[in-house]
Amino acid sequence: MSSTPHSTSGADPSTLRSVGSGGVAGLGAALFGYLVTYLLSSSTIENSTASQVLEALGSDISTWKVVGWVFMSAHGVTTRFPGLFGTTSSANLIENVEAFSPVLYVVPVVALLAAGALAAVVSGASSPQEGALAGAGTTVGYLVFALAGIALFTVSVGDAAISPDPVTSALLAGVAYPAVLGTVGGVAATALR
């Protein structure tokens, strides 16, 4: 009877390679998605009435931060705004601001499907299960971007702040989107090979 040696030193190197390539692809997808969103929405933001009003009031809200709110909105994340008497309201900017095209919702979908497929190819995935693992690895890099975005896209306004909702940023944009779409991309890449 032959026995197969089992490694007790940690995770399988191919699993680490799959998750690692997925993580890099996920971060790349987030940066690419943000860049495309910037290109599609920055002039709208800079030419908006709201931007001009905020500028007149002396508020220094950078365009790149507002683009972050729009990019997070493309994932279904709302942006929280201070209201009267200490209240907070929230809105999905793509849904509630007519100037933003609904096409922006497609940006993270395409970026994550491509990232999942790329991760599967780079990791050498040869089965749908391996492709799924590599694609799901996009969650690692995308979550890093989503968590960093909570801090980077926050703007102080007096004693209050405008920011992406932290819970939906982490759970929806950081985990759900890449876990589902990255996995689908990874499986599709291996199925088509």
PDB file of C-alpha atoms in Angstrom:
ATOM      1  CA  MET A   1       0.000   0.000   0.000  1.00  0.00           C
ATOM      2  CA  SER A   2       1.507   3.288  -1.029  1.00  0.00           C
ATOM      3  CA  SER A   3       0.917   6.445   0.855  1.00  0.00           C
ATOM      4  CA  THR A   4       1.012   9.921  -0.500  1.00  0.00           C
ATOM      5  CA  PRO A   5       3.063  12.392   1.470  1.00  0.00           C
ATOM      6  CA  HIS A   6       1.069  15.284   2.864  1.00  0.00           C
ATOM      7  CA  SER A   7       2.526  18.694   3.346  1.00  0.00           C
ATOM      8  CA  THR A   8       2.055  20.117   6.795  1.00  0.00           C
ATOM      9  CA  SER A   9       3.919  23.323   6.089  1.00  0.00           C
ATOM     10  CA  GLY A  10       0.914  25.360   4.939  1.00  0.00           C
ATOM     11  CA  ALA A  11      -1.227  26.028   1.933  1.00  0.00           C
ATOM     12  CA  ASP A  12      -0.722  24.446  -1.457  1.00  0.00           C
ATOM     13  CA  PRO A  13       1.571  26.653  -3.597  1.00  0.00           C
ATOM     14  CA  SER A  14      -0.876  26.573  -6.520  1.00  0.00           C
ATOM     15  CA  THR A  15      -3.644  27.832  -4.224  1.00  0.00           C
ATOM     16  CA  LEU A  16      -1.416  30.677  -3.039  1.00  0.00           C
ATOM     17  CA  ARG A  17      -0.527  31.481  -6.654  1.00  0.00           C
ATOM     18  CA  SER A  18      -4.236  31.520  -7.599  1.00  0.00           C
ATOM     19  CA  VAL A  19      -5.229  33.767  -4.709  1.00  0.00           C
ATOM     20  CA  GLY A  20      -2.173  35.984  -5.240  1.00  0.00           C
ATOM     21  CA  SER A  21      -2.826  36.467  -8.942  1.00  0.00           C
ATOM     22  CA  GLY A  22      -6.488  37.104  -8.148  1.00  0.00           C
ATOM     23  CA  GLY A  23      -5.567  39.703  -5.531  1.00  0.00           C
ATOM     24  CA  VAL A  24      -3.309  41.591  -7.928  1.00  0.00           C
ATOM     25  CA  ALA A  25      -5.947  41.376 -10.674  1.00  0.00           C
ATOM     26  CA  GLY A  26      -8.612  42.599  -8.231  1.00  0.00           C
ATOM     27  CA  LEU A  27      -6.579  45.640  -7.227  1.00  0.00           C
ATOM     28  CA  GLY A  28      -5.877  46.307 -10.900  1.00  0.00           C
ATOM     29  CA  ALA A  29      -9.601  46.033 -11.690  1.00  0.00           C
ATOM     30  CA  ALA A  30     -10.442  48.551  -8.958  1.00  0.00           C
ATOM     31  CA  LEU A  31      -7.816  51.022 -10.167  1.00  0.00           C
ATOM     32  CA  PHE A  32      -8.867  50.546 -13.802  1.00  0.00           C
ATOM     33  CA  GLY A  33     -12.549  50.955 -12.900  1.00  0.00           C
ATOM     34  CA  TYR A  34     -11.801  54.117 -10.958  1.00  0.00           C
ATOM     35  CA  LEU A  35      -9.758  55.513 -13.878  1.00  0.00           C
ATOM     36  CA  VAL A  36     -12.544  54.813 -16.401  1.00  0.00           C
ATOM     37  CA  THR A  37     -15.070  56.390 -14.016  1.00  0.00           C
ATOM     38  CA  TYR A  38     -12.791  59.418 -13.686  1.00  0.00           C
ATOM     39  CA  LEU A  39     -12.562  59.783 -17.458  1.00  0.00           C
ATOM     40  CA  LEU A  40     -16.343  59.451 -17.859  1.00  0.00           C
ATOM     41  CA  SER A  41     -17.448  61.698 -14.985  1.00  0.00           C
ATOM     42  CA  SER A  42     -14.796  64.235 -13.983  1.00  0.00           C
ATOM     43  CA  SER A  43     -15.868  66.943 -16.431  1.00  0.00           C
ATOM     44  CA  THR A  44     -19.493  66.473 -15.348  1.00  0.00           C
ATOM     45  CA  ILE A  45     -18.421  66.967 -11.738  1.00  0.00           C
ATOM     46  CA  GLU A  46     -16.247  69.998 -12.451  1.00  0.00           C
ATOM     47  CA  ASN A  47     -19.000  71.700 -14.472  1.00  0.00           C
ATOM     48  CA  SER A  48     -21.838  70.911 -12.065  1.00  0.00           C
ATOM     49  CA  THR A  49     -23.805  73.526 -10.178  1.00  0.00           C
ATOM     50  CA  ALA A  50     -23.132  71.708  -6.902  1.00  0.00           C
ATOM     51  CA  SER A  51     -19.388  71.954  -7.470  1.00  0.00           C
ATOM     52  CA  GLN A  52     -19.646  75.669  -8.169  1.00  0.00           C
ATOM     53  CA  VAL A  53     -21.778  76.240  -5.055  1.00  0.00           C
ATOM     54  CA  LEU A  54     -19.338  74.299  -2.851  1.00  0.00           C
ATOM     55  CA  GLU A  55     -16.429  76.231  -4.336  1.00  0.00           C
ATOM     56  CA  ALA A  56     -18.196  79.537  -3.640  1.00  0.00           C
ATOM     57  CA  LEU A  57     -18.750  78.478  -0.027  1.00  0.00           C
ATOM     58  CA  GLY A  58     -15.050  77.779   0.308  1.00  0.00           C
ATOM     59  CA  SER A  59     -15.324  74.015   0.497  1.00  0.00           C
ATOM     60  CA  ASP A  60     -12.326  72.266  -0.997  1.00  0.00           C
ATOM     61  CA  ILE A  61     -13.819  69.073  -2.404  1.00  0.00           C
ATOM     62  CA  SER A  62     -11.438  67.571  -4.937  1.00  0.00           C
ATOM     63  CA  THR A  63     -12.848  66.118  -8.138  1.00  0.00           C
ATOM     64  CA  TRP A  64     -10.982  62.840  -7.579  1.00  0.00           C
ATOM     65  CA  LYS A  65     -12.828  62.339  -4.282  1.00  0.00           C
ATOM     66  CA  VAL A  66     -16.226  62.939  -5.866  1.00  0.00           C
ATOM     67  CA  VAL A  67     -15.253  60.481  -8.617  1.00  0.00           C
ATOM     68  CA  GLY A  68     -14.639  58.014  -5.786  1.00  0.00           C
ATOM     69  CA  TRP A  69     -18.220  58.521  -4.606  1.00  0.00           C
ATOM     70  CA  VAL A  70     -19.471  57.944  -8.158  1.00  0.00           C
ATOM     71  CA  PHE A  71     -17.317  54.817  -8.554  1.00  0.00           C
ATOM     72  CA  MET A  72     -18.624  53.415  -5.288  1.00  0.00           C
ATOM     73  CA  SER A  73     -22.182  54.300  -6.410  1.00  0.00           C
ATOM     74  CA  ALA A  74     -21.595  52.064  -9.448  1.00  0.00           C
ATOM     75  CA  HIS A  75     -21.459  49.183  -6.929  1.00  0.00           C
ATOM     76  CA  GLY A  76     -24.715  50.204  -5.245  1.00  0.00           C
ATOM     77  CA  VAL A  77     -22.921  52.001  -2.404  1.00  0.00           C
ATOM     78  CA  THR A  78     -24.534  55.206  -1.177  1.00  0.00           C
ATOM     79  CA  THR A  79     -22.686  58.370  -0.233  1.00  0.00           C
ATOM     80  CA  ARG A  80     -23.549  59.831   3.187  1.00  0.00           C
ATOM     81  CA  PHE A  81     -24.133  63.587   3.423  1.00  0.00           C
ATOM     82  CA  PRO A  82     -24.602  65.690   6.553  1.00  0.00           C
ATOM     83  CA  GLY A  83     -28.115  67.030   6.937  1.00  0.00           C
ATOM     84  CA  LEU A  84     -29.771  69.575   9.138  1.00  0.00           C
ATOM     85  CA  PHE A  85     -29.532  69.315  12.930  1.00  0.00           C
ATOM     86  CA  GLY A  86     -26.918  66.557  12.898  1.00  0.00           C
ATOM     87  CA  THR A  87     -28.861  64.179  10.665  1.00  0.00           C
ATOM     88  CA  THR A  88     -27.322  62.211   7.832  1.00  0.00           C
ATOM     89  CA  SER A  89     -28.821  61.443   4.453  1.00  0.00           C
ATOM     90  CA  SER A  90     -27.464  59.148   1.800  1.00  0.00           C
ATOM     91  CA  ALA A  91     -27.795  58.816  -1.956  1.00  0.00           C
ATOM     92  CA  ASN A  92     -26.544  56.770  -4.860  1.00  0.00           C
ATOM     93  CA  LEU A  93     -25.087  59.498  -7.065  1.00  0.00           C
ATOM     94  CA  ILE A  94     -25.595  57.678 -10.371  1.00  0.00           C
ATOM     95  CA  GLU A  95     -29.209  56.984  -9.510  1.00  0.00           C
ATOM     96  CA  ASN A  96     -29.984  60.441  -8.095  1.00  0.00           C
ATOM     97  CA  VAL A  97     -27.922  62.803 -10.232  1.00  0.00           C
ATOM     98  CA  GLU A  98     -29.236  62.943 -13.774  1.00  0.00           C
ATOM     99  CA  ALA A  99     -25.879  64.093 -15.183  1.00  0.00           C
ATOM    100  CA  PHE A 100     -24.248  60.715 -14.464  1.00  0.00           C
ATOM    101  CA  SER A 101     -24.816  58.041 -17.075  1.00  0.00           C
ATOM    102  CA  PRO A 102     -26.203  54.642 -15.974  1.00  0.00           C
ATOM    103  CA  VAL A 103     -23.427  53.183 -18.160  1.00  0.00           C
ATOM    104  CA  LEU A 104     -21.187  53.749 -15.125  1.00  0.00           C
ATOM    105  CA  TYR A 105     -22.857  50.727 -13.484  1.00  0.00           C
ATOM    106  CA  VAL A 106     -21.229  48.533 -16.140  1.00  0.00           C
ATOM    107  CA  VAL A 107     -17.659  49.671 -15.354  1.00  0.00           C
ATOM    108  CA  PRO A 108     -17.040  47.510 -12.236  1.00  0.00           C
ATOM    109  CA  VAL A 109     -18.857  44.547 -13.798  1.00  0.00           C
ATOM    110  CA  VAL A 110     -16.643  44.489 -16.891  1.00  0.00           C
ATOM    111  CA  ALA A 111     -13.477  45.213 -14.882  1.00  0.00           C
ATOM    112  CA  LEU A 112     -14.142  42.379 -12.429  1.00  0.00           C
ATOM    113  CA  LEU A 113     -15.140  39.810 -15.059  1.00  0.00           C
ATOM    114  CA  ALA A 114     -11.919  40.607 -16.928  1.00  0.00           C
ATOM    115  CA  ALA A 115      -9.874  40.488 -13.708  1.00  0.00           C
ATOM    116  CA  GLY A 116     -11.287  37.078 -12.786  1.00  0.00           C
ATOM    117  CA  ALA A 117     -10.503  35.745 -16.262  1.00  0.00           C
ATOM    118  CA  LEU A 118      -7.000  37.222 -16.167  1.00  0.00           C
ATOM    119  CA  ALA A 119      -6.336  35.745 -12.725  1.00  0.00           C
ATOM    120  CA  ALA A 120      -7.383  32.298 -13.956  1.00  0.00           C
ATOM    121  CA  VAL A 121      -5.125  32.509 -17.003  1.00  0.00           C
ATOM    122  CA  VAL A 122      -2.123  33.880 -15.091  1.00  0.00           C
ATOM    123  CA  SER A 123      -2.422  31.262 -12.358  1.00  0.00           C
ATOM    124  CA  GLY A 124      -2.592  28.469 -14.941  1.00  0.00           C
ATOM    125  CA  ALA A 125      -6.026  27.296 -13.815  1.00  0.00           C
ATOM    126  CA  SER A 126      -7.015  24.223 -15.811  1.00  0.00           C
ATOM    127  CA  SER A 127     -10.407  23.389 -14.337  1.00  0.00           C
ATOM    128  CA  PRO A 128     -13.491  25.457 -13.559  1.00  0.00           C
ATOM    129  CA  GLN A 129     -12.818  24.923  -9.834  1.00  0.00           C
ATOM    130  CA  GLU A 130      -9.294  26.311 -10.151  1.00  0.00           C
ATOM    131  CA  GLY A 131     -10.624  29.181 -12.272  1.00  0.00           C
ATOM    132  CA  ALA A 132     -13.242  29.920  -9.635  1.00  0.00           C
ATOM    133  CA  LEU A 133     -10.577  30.026  -6.907  1.00  0.00           C
ATOM    134  CA  ALA A 134      -8.342  32.344  -8.920  1.00  0.00           C
ATOM    135  CA  GLY A 135     -11.293  34.569  -9.838  1.00  0.00           C
ATOM    136  CA  ALA A 136     -12.532  34.709  -6.260  1.00  0.00           C
ATOM    137  CA  GLY A 137      -9.052  35.882  -5.280  1.00  0.00           C
ATOM    138  CA  THR A 138      -9.920  39.236  -6.873  1.00  0.00           C
ATOM    139  CA  THR A 139     -11.785  39.909  -3.626  1.00  0.00           C
ATOM    140  CA  VAL A 140      -8.467  40.374  -1.808  1.00  0.00           C
ATOM    141  CA  GLY A 141      -7.273  43.296  -3.934  1.00  0.00           C
ATOM    142  CA  TYR A 142     -10.698  44.807  -4.491  1.00  0.00           C
ATOM    143  CA  LEU A 143     -11.440  44.785  -0.751  1.00  0.00           C
ATOM    144  CA  VAL A 144      -8.182  46.631  -0.092  1.00  0.00           C
ATOM    145  CA  PHE A 145      -9.271  49.341  -2.549  1.00  0.00           C
ATOM    146  CA  ALA A 146     -12.797  49.537  -1.075  1.00  0.00           C
ATOM    147  CA  LEU A 147     -11.495  49.877   2.485  1.00  0.00           C
ATOM    148  CA  ALA A 148      -8.899  52.465   1.470  1.00  0.00           C
ATOM    149  CA  GLY A 149     -11.617  54.316  -0.454  1.00  0.00           C
ATOM    150  CA  ILE A 150     -13.678  54.764   2.701  1.00  0.00           C
ATOM    151  CA  ALA A 151     -10.869  56.890   4.112  1.00  0.00           C
ATOM    152  CA  LEU A 152      -9.552  58.442   0.888  1.00  0.00           C
ATOM    153  CA  PHE A 153     -12.955  59.533  -0.417  1.00  0.00           C
ATOM    154  CA  THR A 154     -14.067  61.147   2.866  1.00  0.00           C
ATOM    155  CA  VAL A 155     -14.369  64.929   2.854  1.00  0.00           C
ATOM    156  CA  SER A 156     -14.743  66.983   6.025  1.00  0.00           C
ATOM    157  CA  VAL A 157     -17.397  69.676   5.905  1.00  0.00           C
ATOM    158  CA  GLY A 158     -17.285  71.638   9.146  1.00  0.00           C
ATOM    159  CA  ASP A 159     -17.880  69.154  11.965  1.00  0.00           C
ATOM    160  CA  ALA A 160     -19.413  66.572   9.611  1.00  0.00           C
ATOM    161  CA  ALA A 161     -18.166  64.495   6.703  1.00  0.00           C
ATOM    162  CA  ILE A 162     -19.262  63.330   3.292  1.00  0.00           C
ATOM    163  CA  SER A 163     -18.167  59.758   2.598  1.00  0.00           C
ATOM    164  CA  PRO A 164     -19.108  56.443   1.027  1.00  0.00           C
ATOM    165  CA  ASP A 165     -21.177  54.345   3.435  1.00  0.00           C
ATOM    166  CA  PRO A 166     -18.527  52.202   5.182  1.00  0.00           C
ATOM    167  CA  VAL A 167     -20.654  49.077   5.638  1.00  0.00           C
ATOM    168  CA  THR A 168     -21.838  48.778   2.045  1.00  0.00           C
ATOM    169  CA  SER A 169     -18.418  49.864   0.764  1.00  0.00           C
ATOM    170  CA  ALA A 170     -16.787  46.951   2.538  1.00  0.00           C
ATOM    171  CA  LEU A 171     -19.479  44.306   2.091  1.00  0.00           C
ATOM    172  CA  LEU A 172     -21.006  45.146  -1.269  1.00  0.00           C
ATOM    173  CA  ALA A 173     -18.158  46.758  -3.206  1.00  0.00           C
ATOM    174  CA  GLY A 174     -15.287  45.067  -1.370  1.00  0.00           C
ATOM    175  CA  VAL A 175     -16.629  41.514  -1.048  1.00  0.00           C
ATOM    176  CA  ALA A 176     -19.862  40.732  -2.929  1.00  0.00           C
ATOM    177  CA  TYR A 177     -19.011  42.287  -6.297  1.00  0.00           C
ATOM    178  CA  PRO A 178     -15.530  40.772  -6.682  1.00  0.00           C
ATOM    179  CA  ALA A 179     -16.475  37.417  -5.134  1.00  0.00           C
ATOM    180  CA  VAL A 180     -19.317  36.901  -7.596  1.00  0.00           C
ATOM    181  CA  LEU A 181     -17.994  38.599 -10.729  1.00  0.00           C
ATOM    182  CA  GLY A 182     -14.367  37.571 -10.288  1.00  0.00           C
ATOM    183  CA  THR A 183     -15.431  33.966  -9.786  1.00  0.00           C
ATOM    184  CA  VAL A 184     -17.652  34.055 -12.875  1.00  0.00           C
ATOM    185  CA  GLY A 185     -14.777  35.514 -14.907  1.00  0.00           C
ATOM    186  CA  GLY A 186     -12.375  32.856 -13.650  1.00  0.00           C
ATOM    187  CA  VAL A 187     -14.780  30.003 -14.413  1.00  0.00           C
ATOM    188  CA  ALA A 188     -15.559  31.429 -17.845  1.00  0.00           C
ATOM    189  CA  ALA A 189     -11.871  31.697 -18.730  1.00  0.00           C
ATOM    190  CA  THR A 190     -11.203  28.061 -17.860  1.00  0.00           C
ATOM    191  CA  ALA A 191     -14.401  26.855 -19.542  1.00  0.00           C
ATOM    192  CA  LEU A 192     -13.412  28.587 -22.783  1.00  0.00           C
ATOM    193  CA  ARG A 193      -9.906  27.132 -22.808  1.00  0.00           C
TER     194      ARG A 193
END
